Tab-separated table of C-alpha atoms and ligand atoms in Angstrom:
chain	number	residue	atom	x	y	z
A	25	MET	CA	122.554	5.784	-30.106
A	26	GLU	CA	124.612	7.313	-32.893
A	27	VAL	CA	128.167	5.944	-32.992
A	28	VAL	CA	130.614	7.911	-35.132
A	29	LEU	CA	133.953	6.216	-35.885
A	30	LEU	CA	136.602	8.594	-37.214
A	31	PRO	CA	140.263	8.277	-38.231
A	32	THR	CA	141.968	10.535	-35.670
A	33	PRO	CA	141.483	12.197	-32.270
A	34	GLU	CA	141.498	15.576	-34.050
A	35	ASP	CA	138.544	14.469	-36.194
A	36	CYS	CA	136.766	13.433	-32.992
A	37	GLY	CA	137.421	16.860	-31.457
A	38	ARG	CA	135.814	18.606	-34.431
A	39	VAL	CA	132.744	16.343	-34.461
A	40	VAL	CA	132.225	16.617	-30.692
A	41	ALA	CA	132.476	20.392	-31.071
A	42	ASP	CA	129.847	20.206	-33.849
A	43	ALA	CA	127.514	18.182	-31.630
A	44	VAL	CA	127.976	20.416	-28.571
A	45	ALA	CA	127.703	23.641	-30.565
A	46	GLY	CA	124.586	22.305	-32.320
A	47	SER	CA	122.825	21.460	-29.054
A	48	VAL	CA	123.872	24.709	-27.315
A	49	SER	CA	122.800	26.854	-30.284
A	50	ALA	CA	119.456	25.058	-30.515
A	51	ALA	CA	118.883	25.578	-26.780
A	52	LEU	CA	119.882	29.270	-26.987
A	53	ASN	CA	117.493	29.749	-29.917
A	54	ARG	CA	114.636	28.284	-27.879
A	55	GLY	CA	115.277	31.056	-25.320
A	56	GLY	CA	115.558	30.637	-21.579
A	57	PRO	CA	118.552	29.431	-19.590
A	58	VAL	CA	120.954	26.942	-21.168
A	59	VAL	CA	122.816	24.406	-19.053
A	60	LEU	CA	125.968	22.806	-20.432
A	61	GLY	CA	127.311	19.648	-18.781
A	62	LEU	CA	131.096	19.321	-18.804
A	63	ALA	CA	133.522	16.470	-18.238
A	64	THR	CA	137.147	16.997	-17.315
A	65	GLY	CA	140.078	14.659	-18.065
A	66	SER	CA	141.961	14.463	-21.335
A	67	SER	CA	139.295	13.016	-23.673
A	68	PRO	CA	137.334	16.233	-24.345
A	69	LEU	CA	140.332	18.578	-24.574
A	70	LEU	CA	140.575	18.665	-28.382
A	71	ALA	CA	136.841	19.361	-28.571
A	72	TYR	CA	137.168	22.142	-25.988
A	73	ARG	CA	140.027	23.691	-27.999
A	74	GLU	CA	137.867	23.563	-31.122
A	75	LEU	CA	134.934	25.197	-29.312
A	76	LEU	CA	137.303	27.932	-28.108
A	77	ARG	CA	138.591	28.467	-31.639
A	78	ARG	CA	135.044	28.786	-32.979
A	79	HIS	CA	134.156	31.164	-30.162
A	80	ARG	CA	137.194	33.386	-30.915
A	81	GLU	CA	137.230	33.193	-34.712
A	82	GLU	CA	133.616	32.529	-35.686
A	83	GLY	CA	131.653	34.141	-32.876
A	84	LEU	CA	130.146	30.902	-31.542
A	85	ALA	CA	128.005	32.256	-28.690
A	86	PHE	CA	127.854	30.999	-25.115
A	87	ASP	CA	126.164	34.094	-23.657
A	88	GLY	CA	124.435	33.338	-20.385
A	89	VAL	CA	125.280	29.625	-20.563
A	90	GLU	CA	125.553	27.989	-17.155
A	91	ALA	CA	127.931	25.029	-16.772
A	92	PHE	CA	127.796	22.027	-14.434
A	93	LEU	CA	130.653	19.608	-13.893
A	94	LEU	CA	130.190	15.861	-13.680
A	95	ASP	CA	132.381	15.288	-10.685
A	96	GLU	CA	135.047	16.519	-8.278
A	97	TYR	CA	137.739	15.058	-6.047
A	98	VAL	CA	137.043	15.057	-2.323
A	99	GLY	CA	139.683	16.656	-0.149
A	100	LEU	CA	141.541	18.876	-2.585
A	101	PRO	CA	141.482	22.439	-1.323
A	102	ALA	CA	139.443	24.892	-3.426
A	103	GLY	CA	141.813	26.395	-6.007
A	104	HIS	CA	144.042	23.280	-6.166
A	105	PRO	CA	145.298	23.172	-9.788
A	106	GLU	CA	143.854	19.651	-10.274
A	107	SER	CA	140.489	20.335	-8.680
A	108	TYR	CA	138.025	19.944	-11.526
A	109	ARG	CA	136.475	23.359	-10.981
A	110	HIS	CA	139.945	24.850	-11.465
A	111	VAL	CA	140.751	22.598	-14.444
A	112	ILE	CA	137.593	23.462	-16.369
A	113	ARG	CA	138.103	27.194	-15.857
A	114	ARG	CA	141.698	26.849	-17.103
A	115	GLU	CA	140.851	24.627	-20.094
A	116	LEU	CA	137.559	26.101	-21.249
A	117	THR	CA	135.152	28.298	-19.402
A	118	ASP	CA	137.295	31.363	-18.632
A	119	ALA	CA	138.340	31.650	-22.277
A	120	LEU	CA	134.717	31.144	-23.392
A	121	GLY	CA	133.820	34.127	-21.234
A	122	LEU	CA	131.553	32.173	-18.868
A	123	ASP	CA	131.011	33.950	-15.568
A	124	PRO	CA	132.843	31.831	-12.910
A	125	ALA	CA	129.741	32.200	-10.734
A	126	LEU	CA	127.862	30.230	-13.410
A	127	VAL	CA	130.401	27.376	-13.515
A	128	HIS	CA	129.336	24.845	-10.912
A	129	GLY	CA	130.872	21.717	-9.505
A	130	PRO	CA	130.392	19.599	-6.411
A	131	ASP	CA	132.116	21.095	-3.380
A	132	GLY	CA	134.874	18.550	-2.822
A	133	ALA	CA	136.423	20.694	-0.090
A	134	ALA	CA	133.253	20.718	2.041
A	135	ALA	CA	133.512	19.545	5.650
A	136	ASP	CA	130.539	17.263	4.941
A	137	PRO	CA	130.964	15.811	1.418
A	138	LEU	CA	127.801	13.679	1.714
A	139	HIS	CA	125.767	16.819	2.260
A	140	ALA	CA	127.684	18.596	-0.523
A	141	ALA	CA	126.719	15.780	-2.921
A	142	ARG	CA	123.026	16.083	-2.076
A	143	ALA	CA	123.219	19.872	-2.372
A	144	TYR	CA	124.818	19.582	-5.835
A	145	GLU	CA	122.116	17.203	-7.045
A	146	ALA	CA	119.476	19.694	-5.859
A	147	GLN	CA	121.276	22.636	-7.489
A	148	LEU	CA	121.535	20.775	-10.793
A	149	SER	CA	117.935	19.703	-10.770
A	150	ALA	CA	116.803	23.284	-10.037
A	151	ALA	CA	118.900	24.639	-12.937
A	152	GLY	CA	118.446	21.774	-15.404
A	153	PRO	CA	117.806	20.005	-17.598
A	154	VAL	CA	121.320	19.868	-19.016
A	155	ALA	CA	121.018	20.610	-22.750
A	156	VAL	CA	124.121	18.660	-23.684
A	157	GLN	CA	126.416	16.618	-21.453
A	158	VAL	CA	129.997	15.948	-22.550
A	159	LEU	CA	131.330	12.596	-21.306
A	160	GLY	CA	134.535	10.593	-21.332
A	161	ILE	CA	134.811	6.950	-20.312
A	162	GLY	CA	137.313	5.270	-18.019
A	163	ALA	CA	139.387	2.297	-19.165
A	164	ASN	CA	137.260	0.224	-16.760
A	165	GLY	CA	134.007	1.605	-18.185
A	166	HIS	CA	133.351	4.264	-15.546
A	167	LEU	CA	131.146	7.194	-16.486
A	168	GLY	CA	131.558	10.328	-14.432
A	169	PHE	CA	133.232	8.672	-11.481
A	170	ASN	CA	130.623	5.925	-11.299
A	171	GLU	CA	132.944	2.968	-10.999
A	172	PRO	CA	131.880	-0.568	-12.069
A	173	GLY	CA	129.114	-1.786	-9.769
A	174	SER	CA	127.466	1.642	-9.509
A	175	SER	CA	123.683	1.586	-9.607
A	176	LEU	CA	122.280	2.499	-12.998
A	177	ALA	CA	119.734	4.636	-11.112
A	178	SER	CA	122.265	6.383	-8.843
A	179	ARG	CA	122.127	10.084	-7.988
A	180	THR	CA	124.977	12.421	-7.024
A	181	ARG	CA	126.924	10.983	-4.113
A	182	VAL	CA	130.354	10.213	-2.711
A	183	LYS	CA	132.175	7.311	-4.378
A	184	THR	CA	135.506	5.591	-3.775
A	185	LEU	CA	137.825	5.441	-6.788
A	186	THR	CA	139.219	2.097	-7.911
A	187	GLU	CA	142.974	1.713	-7.782
A	188	GLN	CA	142.999	1.516	-11.596
A	189	THR	CA	141.365	4.935	-11.868
A	190	ARG	CA	143.774	6.390	-9.304
A	191	LEU	CA	146.697	4.959	-11.295
A	192	ASP	CA	145.232	6.284	-14.572
A	193	ASN	CA	144.838	9.764	-13.071
A	194	ALA	CA	148.256	9.873	-11.386
A	195	ARG	CA	149.517	11.527	-14.590
A	196	PHE	CA	147.660	14.679	-13.538
A	197	PHE	CA	149.429	14.596	-10.150
A	198	GLY	CA	153.039	14.396	-11.339
A	199	GLY	CA	152.831	10.591	-11.559
A	200	ASP	CA	152.300	10.300	-7.787
A	201	VAL	CA	149.384	7.912	-7.218
A	202	ALA	CA	149.450	8.675	-3.492
A	203	ALA	CA	148.482	12.261	-4.323
A	204	VAL	CA	145.294	11.169	-6.150
A	205	PRO	CA	142.354	11.438	-3.761
A	206	ARG	CA	140.538	8.201	-2.904
A	207	HIS	CA	137.090	9.772	-2.863
A	208	VAL	CA	135.054	11.839	-5.256
A	209	ILE	CA	131.628	13.390	-5.538
A	210	THR	CA	130.071	12.341	-8.823
A	211	GLN	CA	126.775	12.813	-10.560
A	212	GLY	CA	125.024	9.458	-10.489
A	213	LEU	CA	124.228	7.458	-13.596
A	214	GLY	CA	120.554	8.328	-13.125
A	215	THR	CA	121.518	12.000	-12.833
A	216	ILE	CA	123.543	11.847	-16.062
A	217	LEU	CA	120.594	10.244	-17.880
A	218	GLY	CA	118.573	13.393	-17.094
A	219	ALA	CA	120.512	15.421	-19.684
A	220	GLU	CA	118.775	15.978	-23.029
A	221	HIS	CA	121.746	14.959	-25.175
A	222	LEU	CA	124.753	12.881	-24.129
A	223	VAL	CA	127.975	13.183	-26.150
A	224	LEU	CA	130.707	10.710	-25.257
A	225	VAL	CA	134.203	10.953	-26.705
A	226	ALA	CA	136.908	8.297	-26.433
A	227	THR	CA	140.267	8.039	-28.168
A	228	GLY	CA	143.206	5.642	-27.959
A	229	HIS	CA	143.615	1.875	-27.578
A	230	ALA	CA	143.319	2.009	-23.783
A	231	LYS	CA	139.605	2.775	-24.200
A	232	ALA	CA	138.817	0.086	-26.796
A	233	ALA	CA	137.484	-2.543	-24.385
A	234	ALA	CA	135.376	-0.048	-22.420
A	235	VAL	CA	133.897	1.426	-25.613
A	236	ALA	CA	133.003	-2.024	-26.992
A	237	ALA	CA	131.424	-3.087	-23.700
A	238	GLY	CA	129.536	0.200	-23.292
A	239	VAL	CA	128.209	0.425	-26.833
A	240	GLU	CA	127.720	-3.202	-27.872
A	241	GLY	CA	127.714	-5.175	-24.627
A	242	PRO	CA	124.818	-5.814	-22.251
A	243	VAL	CA	123.429	-3.013	-20.085
A	244	THR	CA	125.035	-3.745	-16.763
A	245	ALA	CA	126.314	-1.984	-13.677
A	246	SER	CA	129.574	-3.841	-14.323
A	247	CYS	CA	130.133	-1.429	-17.222
A	248	PRO	CA	128.631	1.929	-16.178
A	249	GLY	CA	129.136	3.297	-19.720
A	250	SER	CA	126.522	0.805	-20.936
A	251	VAL	CA	123.841	2.956	-19.264
A	252	LEU	CA	124.034	5.150	-22.370
A	253	GLN	CA	121.994	2.481	-24.156
A	254	LEU	CA	118.992	3.504	-22.018
A	255	HIS	CA	119.038	7.147	-23.194
A	256	PRO	CA	117.104	8.284	-26.289
A	257	HIS	CA	119.657	10.811	-27.563
A	258	VAL	CA	123.308	9.758	-27.412
A	259	THR	CA	126.246	10.536	-29.697
A	260	VAL	CA	129.376	8.403	-29.211
A	261	VAL	CA	132.455	9.707	-31.027
A	262	VAL	CA	135.517	7.446	-31.176
A	263	ASP	CA	138.737	7.263	-33.150
A	264	GLU	CA	139.933	4.095	-34.894
A	265	ALA	CA	142.007	3.070	-31.863
A	266	ALA	CA	139.182	3.407	-29.324
A	267	GLY	CA	136.781	1.803	-31.811
A	268	SER	CA	139.077	-1.086	-32.677
A	269	ARG	CA	136.992	-3.679	-30.782
A	270	LEU	CA	133.605	-2.616	-32.114
A	271	VAL	CA	131.875	-5.394	-34.075
A	272	ARG	CA	129.833	-2.946	-36.202
A	273	ALA	CA	132.831	-0.707	-37.012
A	274	ASP	CA	132.105	-0.606	-40.763
A	275	TYR	CA	128.605	0.679	-40.117
A	276	TYR	CA	129.837	3.344	-37.656
A	277	ARG	CA	132.453	4.555	-40.165
A	278	ASN	CA	129.657	5.373	-42.620
A	279	VAL	CA	127.354	7.226	-40.235
A	280	LEU	CA	128.652	10.739	-40.741
A	281	GLY	CA	128.993	10.565	-44.534
A	282	HIS	CA	125.386	9.412	-44.920
A	283	LYS	CA	123.707	11.660	-42.381
A	284	LEU	CA	120.707	13.606	-43.649
A	285	ALA	CA	121.205	17.338	-43.097
A	286	ALA	CA	117.805	17.432	-41.372
A	287	GLN	CA	118.948	14.894	-38.798
A	288	GLY	CA	121.236	17.420	-37.090
A	289	TRP	CA	122.798	16.315	-33.852
B	7	F6R	C1	135.946	13.341	-15.712
B	7	F6R	C2	135.173	12.096	-15.680
B	7	F6R	C3	135.795	10.787	-16.020
B	7	F6R	C4	136.687	10.832	-17.244
B	7	F6R	C5	137.315	9.472	-17.466
B	7	F6R	C6	138.247	9.464	-18.661
B	7	F6R	O1	135.141	14.440	-15.371
B	7	F6R	O2	134.043	12.129	-15.363
B	7	F6R	O3	134.778	9.841	-16.245
B	7	F6R	O4	135.939	11.200	-18.357
B	7	F6R	O5	138.045	9.111	-16.340
B	7	F6R	O6	139.347	10.274	-18.383
B	7	F6R	P1	140.340	10.709	-19.540
B	7	F6R	O7	139.540	11.510	-20.490
B	7	F6R	O8	141.377	11.566	-18.848
B	7	F6R	O9	140.870	9.471	-20.123
């Protein structure tokens, strides 16, 4: 696991964009289909803006890239402004020029969400592997919407959100926690581990405990983010606030400056 500790959220956005662009470009150069795994929420937004800038100003290519979301609320009608499929088109994929037919997410509006979850897992495994998966982490350590207690081997399924996560996400629903759905369809932790490269970004003090537990604590279902320790290729990018409880902070601050060019991402 490579942990990169940087001064500001803007620095994190640039480095996450470097890591994502590096993995996508390498996959495009190998030929064949490229699958990009996307998180929603606020953590990756600066990185997404930086990727868009590079696409517009520097010609960073995403031709033919297919995108898969981590998760989706159950019960929001298709086209709801906070449905994750809608959010990711608004924040990233439309402006990157990705064909909406190639931007996939679980069908949270399906009459049978359990079936929709299994269908999404099958669709992802037929298209995959995901070349690079962008991740955020919840204040309680959730990854995707795998809340604490989720099996480290879980596959895509319906989960119930904790009240903390519903409160945290009420900001996207005009502050109305009652409007935040109780259920979601999320890739499982085992599903997420199937990606070739995992890139997690976290900023702000509210994430400090979850980052410390995920990166330096024991591997445990009580902190789903700790499952990253089982994957061979992980980049964790945090700002000083999110990294403020990391014991090895001094080491992580030096990672980027001393990276060998050949190491890449
Ligand atoms: C979103 C997702 C979640 C978020 C997490 C952090 O697709 O899977 O795990 O990454 O809830 O959310 P933010 O970034 O809004 O703090």
